[in-house]
JSON list of C-alpha atoms in Angstrom, two decimals:
[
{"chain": "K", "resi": 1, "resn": "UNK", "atom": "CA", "xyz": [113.20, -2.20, 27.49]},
{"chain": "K", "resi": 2, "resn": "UNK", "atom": "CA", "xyz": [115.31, 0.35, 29.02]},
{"chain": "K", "resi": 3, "resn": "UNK", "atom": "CA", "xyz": [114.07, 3.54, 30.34]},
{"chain": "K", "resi": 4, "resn": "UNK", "atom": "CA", "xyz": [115.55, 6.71, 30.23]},
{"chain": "K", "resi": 5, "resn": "UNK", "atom": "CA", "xyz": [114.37, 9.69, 32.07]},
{"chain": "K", "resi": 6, "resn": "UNK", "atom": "CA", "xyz": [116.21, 13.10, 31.70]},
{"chain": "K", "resi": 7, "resn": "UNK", "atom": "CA", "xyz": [115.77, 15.82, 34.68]},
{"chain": "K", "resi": 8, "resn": "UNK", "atom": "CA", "xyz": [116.23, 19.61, 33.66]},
{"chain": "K", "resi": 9, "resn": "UNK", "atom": "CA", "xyz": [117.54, 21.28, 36.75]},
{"chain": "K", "resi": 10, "resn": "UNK", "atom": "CA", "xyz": [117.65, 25.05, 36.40]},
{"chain": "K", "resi": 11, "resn": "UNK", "atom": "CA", "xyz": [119.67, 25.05, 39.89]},
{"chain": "K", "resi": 12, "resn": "UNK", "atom": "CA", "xyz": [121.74, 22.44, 40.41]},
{"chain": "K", "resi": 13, "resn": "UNK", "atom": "CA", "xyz": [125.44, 22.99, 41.54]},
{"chain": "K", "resi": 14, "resn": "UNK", "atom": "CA", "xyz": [127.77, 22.21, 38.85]},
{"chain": "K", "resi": 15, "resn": "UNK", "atom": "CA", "xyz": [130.64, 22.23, 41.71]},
{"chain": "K", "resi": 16, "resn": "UNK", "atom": "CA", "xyz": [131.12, 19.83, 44.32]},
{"chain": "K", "resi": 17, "resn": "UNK", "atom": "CA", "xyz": [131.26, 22.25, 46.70]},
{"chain": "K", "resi": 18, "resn": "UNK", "atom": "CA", "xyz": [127.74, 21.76, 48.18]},
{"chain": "K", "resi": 19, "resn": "UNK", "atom": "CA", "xyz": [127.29, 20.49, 51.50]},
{"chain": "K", "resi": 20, "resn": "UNK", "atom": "CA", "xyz": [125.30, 17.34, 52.51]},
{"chain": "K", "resi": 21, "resn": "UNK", "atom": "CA", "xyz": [123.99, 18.61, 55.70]},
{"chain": "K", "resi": 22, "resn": "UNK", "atom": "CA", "xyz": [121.84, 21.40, 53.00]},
{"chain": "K", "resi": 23, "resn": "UNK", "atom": "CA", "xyz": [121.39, 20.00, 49.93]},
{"chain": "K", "resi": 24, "resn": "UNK", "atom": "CA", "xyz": [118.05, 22.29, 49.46]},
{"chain": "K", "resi": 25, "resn": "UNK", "atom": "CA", "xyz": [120.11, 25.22, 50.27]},
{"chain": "K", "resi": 26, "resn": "UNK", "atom": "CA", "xyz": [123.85, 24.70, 49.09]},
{"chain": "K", "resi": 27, "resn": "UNK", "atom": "CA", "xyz": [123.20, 22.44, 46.58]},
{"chain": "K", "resi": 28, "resn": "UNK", "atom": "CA", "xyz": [120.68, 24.67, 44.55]},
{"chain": "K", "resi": 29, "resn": "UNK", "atom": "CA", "xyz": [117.88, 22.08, 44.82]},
{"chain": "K", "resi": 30, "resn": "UNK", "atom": "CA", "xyz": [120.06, 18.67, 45.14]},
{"chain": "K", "resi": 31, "resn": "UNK", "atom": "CA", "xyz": [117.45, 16.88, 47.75]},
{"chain": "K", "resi": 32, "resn": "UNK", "atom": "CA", "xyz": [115.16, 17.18, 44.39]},
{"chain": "K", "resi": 33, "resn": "UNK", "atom": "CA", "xyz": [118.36, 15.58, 42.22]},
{"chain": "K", "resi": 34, "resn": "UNK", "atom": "CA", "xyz": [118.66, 13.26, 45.06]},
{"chain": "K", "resi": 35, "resn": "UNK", "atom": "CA", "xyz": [115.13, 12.11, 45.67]},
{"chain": "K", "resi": 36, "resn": "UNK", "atom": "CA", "xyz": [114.45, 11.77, 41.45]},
{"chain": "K", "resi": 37, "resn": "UNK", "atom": "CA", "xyz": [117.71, 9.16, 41.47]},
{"chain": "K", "resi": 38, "resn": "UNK", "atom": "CA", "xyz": [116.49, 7.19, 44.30]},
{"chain": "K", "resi": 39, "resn": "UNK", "atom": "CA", "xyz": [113.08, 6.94, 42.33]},
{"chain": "K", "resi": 40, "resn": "UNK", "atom": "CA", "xyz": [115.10, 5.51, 39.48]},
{"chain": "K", "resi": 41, "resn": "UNK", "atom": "CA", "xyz": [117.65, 3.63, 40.46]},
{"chain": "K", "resi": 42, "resn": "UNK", "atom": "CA", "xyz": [115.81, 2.25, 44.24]},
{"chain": "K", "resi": 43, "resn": "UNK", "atom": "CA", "xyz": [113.96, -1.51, 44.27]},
{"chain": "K", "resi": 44, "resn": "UNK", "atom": "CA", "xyz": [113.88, -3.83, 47.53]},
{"chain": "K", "resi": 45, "resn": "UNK", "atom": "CA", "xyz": [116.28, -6.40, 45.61]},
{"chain": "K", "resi": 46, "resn": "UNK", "atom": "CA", "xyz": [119.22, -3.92, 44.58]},
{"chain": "K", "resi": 47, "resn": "UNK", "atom": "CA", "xyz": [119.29, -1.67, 41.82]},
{"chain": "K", "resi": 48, "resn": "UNK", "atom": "CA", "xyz": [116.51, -1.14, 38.66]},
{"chain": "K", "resi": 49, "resn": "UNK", "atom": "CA", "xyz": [119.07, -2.38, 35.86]},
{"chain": "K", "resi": 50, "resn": "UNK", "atom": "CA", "xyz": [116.82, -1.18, 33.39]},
{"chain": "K", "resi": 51, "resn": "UNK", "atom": "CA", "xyz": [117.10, 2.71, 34.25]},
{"chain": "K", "resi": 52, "resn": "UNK", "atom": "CA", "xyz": [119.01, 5.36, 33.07]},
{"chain": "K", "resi": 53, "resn": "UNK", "atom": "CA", "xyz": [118.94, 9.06, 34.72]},
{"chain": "K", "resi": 54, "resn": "UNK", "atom": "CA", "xyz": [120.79, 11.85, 32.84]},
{"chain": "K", "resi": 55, "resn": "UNK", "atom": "CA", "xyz": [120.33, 15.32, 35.01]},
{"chain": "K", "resi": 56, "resn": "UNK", "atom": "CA", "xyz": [121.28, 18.40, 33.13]},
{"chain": "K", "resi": 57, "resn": "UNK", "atom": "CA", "xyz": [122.52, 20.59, 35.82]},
{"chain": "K", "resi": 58, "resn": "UNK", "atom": "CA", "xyz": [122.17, 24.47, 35.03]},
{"chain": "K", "resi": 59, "resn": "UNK", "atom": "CA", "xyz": [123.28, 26.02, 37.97]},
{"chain": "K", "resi": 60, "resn": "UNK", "atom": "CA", "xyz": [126.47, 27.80, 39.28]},
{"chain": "K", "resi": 61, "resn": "UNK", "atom": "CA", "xyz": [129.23, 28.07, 39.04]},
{"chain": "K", "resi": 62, "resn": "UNK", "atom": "CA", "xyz": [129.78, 26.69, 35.78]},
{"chain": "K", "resi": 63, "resn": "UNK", "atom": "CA", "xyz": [127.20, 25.56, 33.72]},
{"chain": "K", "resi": 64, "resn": "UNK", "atom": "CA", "xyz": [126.15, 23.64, 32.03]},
{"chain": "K", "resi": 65, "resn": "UNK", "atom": "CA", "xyz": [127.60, 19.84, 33.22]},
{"chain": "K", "resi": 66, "resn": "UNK", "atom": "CA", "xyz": [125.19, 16.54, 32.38]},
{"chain": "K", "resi": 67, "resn": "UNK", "atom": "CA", "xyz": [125.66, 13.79, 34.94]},
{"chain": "K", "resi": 68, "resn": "UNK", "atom": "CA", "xyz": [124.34, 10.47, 33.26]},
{"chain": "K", "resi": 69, "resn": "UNK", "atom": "CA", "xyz": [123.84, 7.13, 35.78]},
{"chain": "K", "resi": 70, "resn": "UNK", "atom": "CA", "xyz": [123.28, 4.01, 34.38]},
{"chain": "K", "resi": 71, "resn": "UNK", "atom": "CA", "xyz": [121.27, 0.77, 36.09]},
{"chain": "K", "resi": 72, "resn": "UNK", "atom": "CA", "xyz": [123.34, -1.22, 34.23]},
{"chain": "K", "resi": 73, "resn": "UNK", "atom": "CA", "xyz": [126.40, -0.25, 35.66]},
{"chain": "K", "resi": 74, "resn": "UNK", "atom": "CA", "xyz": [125.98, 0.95, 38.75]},
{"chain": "K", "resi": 75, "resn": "UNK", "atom": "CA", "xyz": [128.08, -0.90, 41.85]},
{"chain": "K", "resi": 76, "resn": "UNK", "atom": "CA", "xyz": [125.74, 0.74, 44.45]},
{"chain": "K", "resi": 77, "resn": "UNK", "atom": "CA", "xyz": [122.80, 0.34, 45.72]},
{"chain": "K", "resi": 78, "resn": "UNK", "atom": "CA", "xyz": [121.16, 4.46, 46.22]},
{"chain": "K", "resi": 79, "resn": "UNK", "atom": "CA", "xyz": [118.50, 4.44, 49.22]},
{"chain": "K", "resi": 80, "resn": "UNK", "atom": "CA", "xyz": [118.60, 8.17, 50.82]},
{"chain": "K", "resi": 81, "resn": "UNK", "atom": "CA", "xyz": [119.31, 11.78, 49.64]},
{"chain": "K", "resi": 82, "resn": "UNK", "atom": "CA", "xyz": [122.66, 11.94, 51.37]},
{"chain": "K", "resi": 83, "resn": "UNK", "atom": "CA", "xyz": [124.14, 8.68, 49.70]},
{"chain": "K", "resi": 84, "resn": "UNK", "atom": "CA", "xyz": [122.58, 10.38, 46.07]},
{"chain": "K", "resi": 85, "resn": "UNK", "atom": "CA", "xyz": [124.29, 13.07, 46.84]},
{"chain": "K", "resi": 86, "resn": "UNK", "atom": "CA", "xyz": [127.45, 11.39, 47.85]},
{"chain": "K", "resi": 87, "resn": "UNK", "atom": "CA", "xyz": [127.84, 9.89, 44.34]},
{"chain": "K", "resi": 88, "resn": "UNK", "atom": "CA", "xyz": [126.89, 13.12, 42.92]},
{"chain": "K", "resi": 89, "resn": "UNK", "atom": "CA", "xyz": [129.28, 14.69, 44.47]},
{"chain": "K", "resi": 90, "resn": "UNK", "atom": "CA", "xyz": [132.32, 12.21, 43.56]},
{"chain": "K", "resi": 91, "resn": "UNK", "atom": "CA", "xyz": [131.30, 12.48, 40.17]},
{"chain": "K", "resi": 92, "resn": "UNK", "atom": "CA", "xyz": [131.31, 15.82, 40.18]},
{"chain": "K", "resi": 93, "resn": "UNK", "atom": "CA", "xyz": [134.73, 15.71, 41.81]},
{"chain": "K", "resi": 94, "resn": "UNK", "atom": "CA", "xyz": [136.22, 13.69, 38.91]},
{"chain": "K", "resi": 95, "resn": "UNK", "atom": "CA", "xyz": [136.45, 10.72, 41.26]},
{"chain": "K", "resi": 96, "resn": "UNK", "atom": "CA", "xyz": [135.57, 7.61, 38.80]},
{"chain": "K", "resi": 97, "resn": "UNK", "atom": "CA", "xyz": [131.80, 6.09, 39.84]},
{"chain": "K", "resi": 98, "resn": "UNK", "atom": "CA", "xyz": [131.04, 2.90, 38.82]},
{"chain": "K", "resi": 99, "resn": "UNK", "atom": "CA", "xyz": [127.77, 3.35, 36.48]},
{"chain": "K", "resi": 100, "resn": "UNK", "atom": "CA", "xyz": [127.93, 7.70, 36.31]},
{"chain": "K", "resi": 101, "resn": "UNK", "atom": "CA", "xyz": [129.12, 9.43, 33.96]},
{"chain": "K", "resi": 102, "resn": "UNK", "atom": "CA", "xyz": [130.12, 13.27, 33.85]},
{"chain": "K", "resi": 103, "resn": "UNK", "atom": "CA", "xyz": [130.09, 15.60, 30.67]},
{"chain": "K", "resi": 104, "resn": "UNK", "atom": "CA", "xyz": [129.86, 19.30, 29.74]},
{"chain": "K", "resi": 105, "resn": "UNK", "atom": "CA", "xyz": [126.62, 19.23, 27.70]},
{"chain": "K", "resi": 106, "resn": "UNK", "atom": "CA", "xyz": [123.94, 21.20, 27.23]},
{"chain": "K", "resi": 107, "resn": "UNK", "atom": "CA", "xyz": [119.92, 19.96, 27.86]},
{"chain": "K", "resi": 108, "resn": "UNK", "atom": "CA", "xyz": [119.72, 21.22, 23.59]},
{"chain": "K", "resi": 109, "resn": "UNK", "atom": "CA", "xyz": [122.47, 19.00, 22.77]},
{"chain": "K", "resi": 110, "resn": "UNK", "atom": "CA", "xyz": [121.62, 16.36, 25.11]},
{"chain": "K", "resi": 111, "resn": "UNK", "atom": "CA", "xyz": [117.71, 16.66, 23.68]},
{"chain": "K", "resi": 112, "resn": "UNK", "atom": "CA", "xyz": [119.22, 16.76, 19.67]},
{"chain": "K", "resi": 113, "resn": "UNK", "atom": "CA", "xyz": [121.29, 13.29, 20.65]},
{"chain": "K", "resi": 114, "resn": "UNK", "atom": "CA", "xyz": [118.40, 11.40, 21.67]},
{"chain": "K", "resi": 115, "resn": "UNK", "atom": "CA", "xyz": [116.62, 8.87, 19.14]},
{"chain": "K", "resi": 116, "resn": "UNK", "atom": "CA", "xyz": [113.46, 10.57, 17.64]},
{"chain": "K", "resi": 117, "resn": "UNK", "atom": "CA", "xyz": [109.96, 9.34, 18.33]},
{"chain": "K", "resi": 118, "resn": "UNK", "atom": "CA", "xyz": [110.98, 7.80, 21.36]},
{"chain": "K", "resi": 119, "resn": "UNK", "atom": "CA", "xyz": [110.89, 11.48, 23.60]},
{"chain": "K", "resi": 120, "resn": "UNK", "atom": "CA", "xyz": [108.45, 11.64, 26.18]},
{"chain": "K", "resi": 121, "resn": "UNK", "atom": "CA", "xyz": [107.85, 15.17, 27.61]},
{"chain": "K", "resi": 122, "resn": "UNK", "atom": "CA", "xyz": [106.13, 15.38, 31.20]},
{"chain": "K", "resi": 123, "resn": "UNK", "atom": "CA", "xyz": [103.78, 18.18, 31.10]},
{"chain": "K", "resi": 124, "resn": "UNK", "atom": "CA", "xyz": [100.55, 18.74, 32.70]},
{"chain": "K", "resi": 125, "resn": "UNK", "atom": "CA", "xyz": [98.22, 19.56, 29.57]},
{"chain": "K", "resi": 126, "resn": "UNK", "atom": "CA", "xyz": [99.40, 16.32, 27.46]},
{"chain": "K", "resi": 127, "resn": "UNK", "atom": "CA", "xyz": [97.76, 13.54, 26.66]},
{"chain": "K", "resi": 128, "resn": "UNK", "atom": "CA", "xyz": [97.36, 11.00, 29.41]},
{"chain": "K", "resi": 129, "resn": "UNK", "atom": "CA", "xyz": [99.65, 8.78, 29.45]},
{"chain": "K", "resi": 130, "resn": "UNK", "atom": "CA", "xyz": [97.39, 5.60, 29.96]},
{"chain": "K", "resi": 131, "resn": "UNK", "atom": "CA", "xyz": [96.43, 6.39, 26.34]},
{"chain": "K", "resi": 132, "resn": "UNK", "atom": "CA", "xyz": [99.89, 6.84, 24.97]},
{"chain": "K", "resi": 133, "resn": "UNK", "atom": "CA", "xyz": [101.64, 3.45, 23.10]},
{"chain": "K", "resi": 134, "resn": "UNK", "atom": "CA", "xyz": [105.11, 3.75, 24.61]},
{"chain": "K", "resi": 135, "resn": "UNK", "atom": "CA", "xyz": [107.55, 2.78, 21.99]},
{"chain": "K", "resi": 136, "resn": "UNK", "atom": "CA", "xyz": [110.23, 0.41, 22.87]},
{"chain": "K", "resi": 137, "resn": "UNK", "atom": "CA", "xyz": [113.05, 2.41, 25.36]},
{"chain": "K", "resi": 138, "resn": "UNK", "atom": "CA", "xyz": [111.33, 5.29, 26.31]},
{"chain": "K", "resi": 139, "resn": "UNK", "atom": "CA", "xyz": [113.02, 8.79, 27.41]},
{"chain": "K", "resi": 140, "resn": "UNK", "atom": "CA", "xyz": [110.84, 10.56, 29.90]},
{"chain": "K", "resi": 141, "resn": "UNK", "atom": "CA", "xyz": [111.82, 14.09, 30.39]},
{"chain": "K", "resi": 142, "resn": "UNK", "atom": "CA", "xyz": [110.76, 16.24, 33.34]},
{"chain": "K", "resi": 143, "resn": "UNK", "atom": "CA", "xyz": [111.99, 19.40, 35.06]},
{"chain": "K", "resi": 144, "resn": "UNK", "atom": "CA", "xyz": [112.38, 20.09, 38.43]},
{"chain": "K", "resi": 145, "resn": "UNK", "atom": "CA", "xyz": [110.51, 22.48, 40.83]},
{"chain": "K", "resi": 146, "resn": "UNK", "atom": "CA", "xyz": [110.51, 25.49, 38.03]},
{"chain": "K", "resi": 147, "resn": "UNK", "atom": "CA", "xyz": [109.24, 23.33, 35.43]},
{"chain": "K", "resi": 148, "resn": "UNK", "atom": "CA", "xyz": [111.00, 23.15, 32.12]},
{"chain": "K", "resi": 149, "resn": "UNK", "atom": "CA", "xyz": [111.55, 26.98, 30.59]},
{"chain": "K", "resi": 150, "resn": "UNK", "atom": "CA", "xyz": [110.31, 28.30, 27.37]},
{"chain": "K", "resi": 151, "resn": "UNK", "atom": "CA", "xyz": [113.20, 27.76, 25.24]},
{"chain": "K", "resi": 152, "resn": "UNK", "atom": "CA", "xyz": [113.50, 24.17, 26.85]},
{"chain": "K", "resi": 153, "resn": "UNK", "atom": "CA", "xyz": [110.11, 23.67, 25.20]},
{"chain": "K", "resi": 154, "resn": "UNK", "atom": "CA", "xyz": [111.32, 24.65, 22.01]},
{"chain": "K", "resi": 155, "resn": "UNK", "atom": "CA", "xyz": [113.67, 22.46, 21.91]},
{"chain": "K", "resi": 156, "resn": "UNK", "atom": "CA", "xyz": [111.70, 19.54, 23.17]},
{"chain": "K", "resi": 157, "resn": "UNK", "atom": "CA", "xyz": [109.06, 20.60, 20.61]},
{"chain": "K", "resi": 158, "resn": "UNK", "atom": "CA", "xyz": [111.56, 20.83, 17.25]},
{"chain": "K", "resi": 159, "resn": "UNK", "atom": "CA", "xyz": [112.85, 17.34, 18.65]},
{"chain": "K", "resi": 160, "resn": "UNK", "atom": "CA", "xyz": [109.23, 15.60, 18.52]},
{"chain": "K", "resi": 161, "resn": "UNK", "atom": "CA", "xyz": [108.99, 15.08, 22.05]},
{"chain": "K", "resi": 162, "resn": "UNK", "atom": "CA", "xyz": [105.01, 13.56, 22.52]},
{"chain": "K", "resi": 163, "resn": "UNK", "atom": "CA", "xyz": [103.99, 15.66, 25.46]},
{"chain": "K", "resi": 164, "resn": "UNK", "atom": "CA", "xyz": [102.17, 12.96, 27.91]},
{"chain": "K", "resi": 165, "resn": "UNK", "atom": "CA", "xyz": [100.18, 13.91, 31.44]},
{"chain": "K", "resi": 166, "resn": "UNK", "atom": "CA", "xyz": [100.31, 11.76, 34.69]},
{"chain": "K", "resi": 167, "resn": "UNK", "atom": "CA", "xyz": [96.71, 13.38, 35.52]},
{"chain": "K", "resi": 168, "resn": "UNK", "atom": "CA", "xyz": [95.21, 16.47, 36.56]},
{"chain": "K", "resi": 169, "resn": "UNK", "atom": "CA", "xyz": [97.61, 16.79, 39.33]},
{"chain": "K", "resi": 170, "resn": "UNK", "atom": "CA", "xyz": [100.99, 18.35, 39.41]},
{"chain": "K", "resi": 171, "resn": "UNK", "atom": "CA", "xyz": [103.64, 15.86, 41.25]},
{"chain": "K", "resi": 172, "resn": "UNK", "atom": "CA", "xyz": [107.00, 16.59, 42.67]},
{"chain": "K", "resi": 173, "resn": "UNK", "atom": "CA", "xyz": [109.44, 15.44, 39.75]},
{"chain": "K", "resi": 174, "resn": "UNK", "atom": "CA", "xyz": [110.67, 11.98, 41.86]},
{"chain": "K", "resi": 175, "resn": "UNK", "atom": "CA", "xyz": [107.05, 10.66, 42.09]},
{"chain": "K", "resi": 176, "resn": "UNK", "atom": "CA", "xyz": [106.72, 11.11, 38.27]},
{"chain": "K", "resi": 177, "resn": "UNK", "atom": "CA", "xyz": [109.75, 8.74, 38.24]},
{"chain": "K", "resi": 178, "resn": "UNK", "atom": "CA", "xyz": [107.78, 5.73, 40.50]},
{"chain": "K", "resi": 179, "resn": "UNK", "atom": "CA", "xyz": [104.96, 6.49, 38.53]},
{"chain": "K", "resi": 180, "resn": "UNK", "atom": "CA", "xyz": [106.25, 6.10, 35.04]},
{"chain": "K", "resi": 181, "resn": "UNK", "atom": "CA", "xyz": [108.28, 2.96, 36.31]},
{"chain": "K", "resi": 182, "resn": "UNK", "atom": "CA", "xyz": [105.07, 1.40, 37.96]},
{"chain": "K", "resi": 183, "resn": "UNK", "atom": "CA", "xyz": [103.37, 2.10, 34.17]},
{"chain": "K", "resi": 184, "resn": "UNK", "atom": "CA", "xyz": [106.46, 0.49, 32.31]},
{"chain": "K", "resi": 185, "resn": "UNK", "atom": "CA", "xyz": [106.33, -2.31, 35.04]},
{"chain": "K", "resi": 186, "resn": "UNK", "atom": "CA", "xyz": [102.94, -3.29, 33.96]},
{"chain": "K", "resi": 187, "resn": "UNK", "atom": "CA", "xyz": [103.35, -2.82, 30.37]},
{"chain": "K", "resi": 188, "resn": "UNK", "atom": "CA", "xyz": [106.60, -5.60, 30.51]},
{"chain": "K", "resi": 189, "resn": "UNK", "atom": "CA", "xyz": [104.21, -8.13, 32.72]},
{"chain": "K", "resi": 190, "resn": "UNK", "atom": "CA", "xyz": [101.00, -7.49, 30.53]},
{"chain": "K", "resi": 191, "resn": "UNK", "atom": "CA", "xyz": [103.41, -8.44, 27.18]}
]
């Protein structure tokens, strides 16, 4: 099983030009980025080989530019917000990463590429996800600290994205990720 999860940020930089020492500030919301690609990618052994993070940055100065990271080809390991941001920042640079992948696309055309019936939408009124039979490689999609916006939902919803709840409680976008891992990580030991 591979997971997928996509992150919808309505502020990331889509320019390098963001500095490390404010990556709340300069980087429109990068410690967020940052935090939701240590939550995929960070185990105690190395790197989750069975993740993949694609983060649709909408921000300025040129939007929109998808930045895809893949477990299973990743040469390093990702355990703070500066070294996230490092390899965010190379990518976004056009300096070749190991495992990360850079592409002008859109979070519609991203959303229309993805297999149907396996599109998981993160949203606070869905069905709990304890309930919800998981197909086999999910795609979790979440948006950051502004949620994901109306048309977002649209497109999510004329996809057949299953909209699925961690609780009652709203969490910060990087716990959904250890969540949804720690759920898949049973579901693969109780098989």
């Amino acid at each position: 099983m591979v997971r997928t999860f996509i992150l919808k940020s309505s502020e990331g930089r889509t320019a390098p030009d963001f500095s490390l020492k404010s990556l709340a500030g300069s980087g429109g919301r990068m410690d967020l980025i940052a935090r939701c690609i240590i939550a995929t990618f960070a185990i105690p052994r190395g790197i989750r080989k069975d993740a993949i993070l694609s983060i649709v940055l909408e921000g300025p100065p040129n939007p929109p530019v998808t930045v895809t990271m893949d477990g299973r080809d990743l040469n390093r390991r990702i355990i703070s917000e500066v070294e996230a941001a490092e390899v965010l920042r190379d990518a976004l640079s056009g300096r070749p990463v190991g495992g990360v992948r850079v592409e002008r696309k859109s979070f519609e055309r991203l959303i229309r590429e993805m297999p149907r019936g396996s599109l998981y939408y993160l949203h606070e009124n869905g069905e709990e996800i304890g309930r919800v039979k998981i197909g086999k490689d999910p795609i979790f999609v979440l948006g950051d600290q502004k949620g994901i916006d109306e048309k977002g939902e649209r497109v999510l919803d004329e996809a057949g994205a299953k909209r699925v709840s961690l609780g009652p409680i709203s969490y910060l976008a990087s716990h959904c990720i250890v969540i949804i891992n720690n759920e898949l990580d049973q579901m693969i030991v109780e098989e």
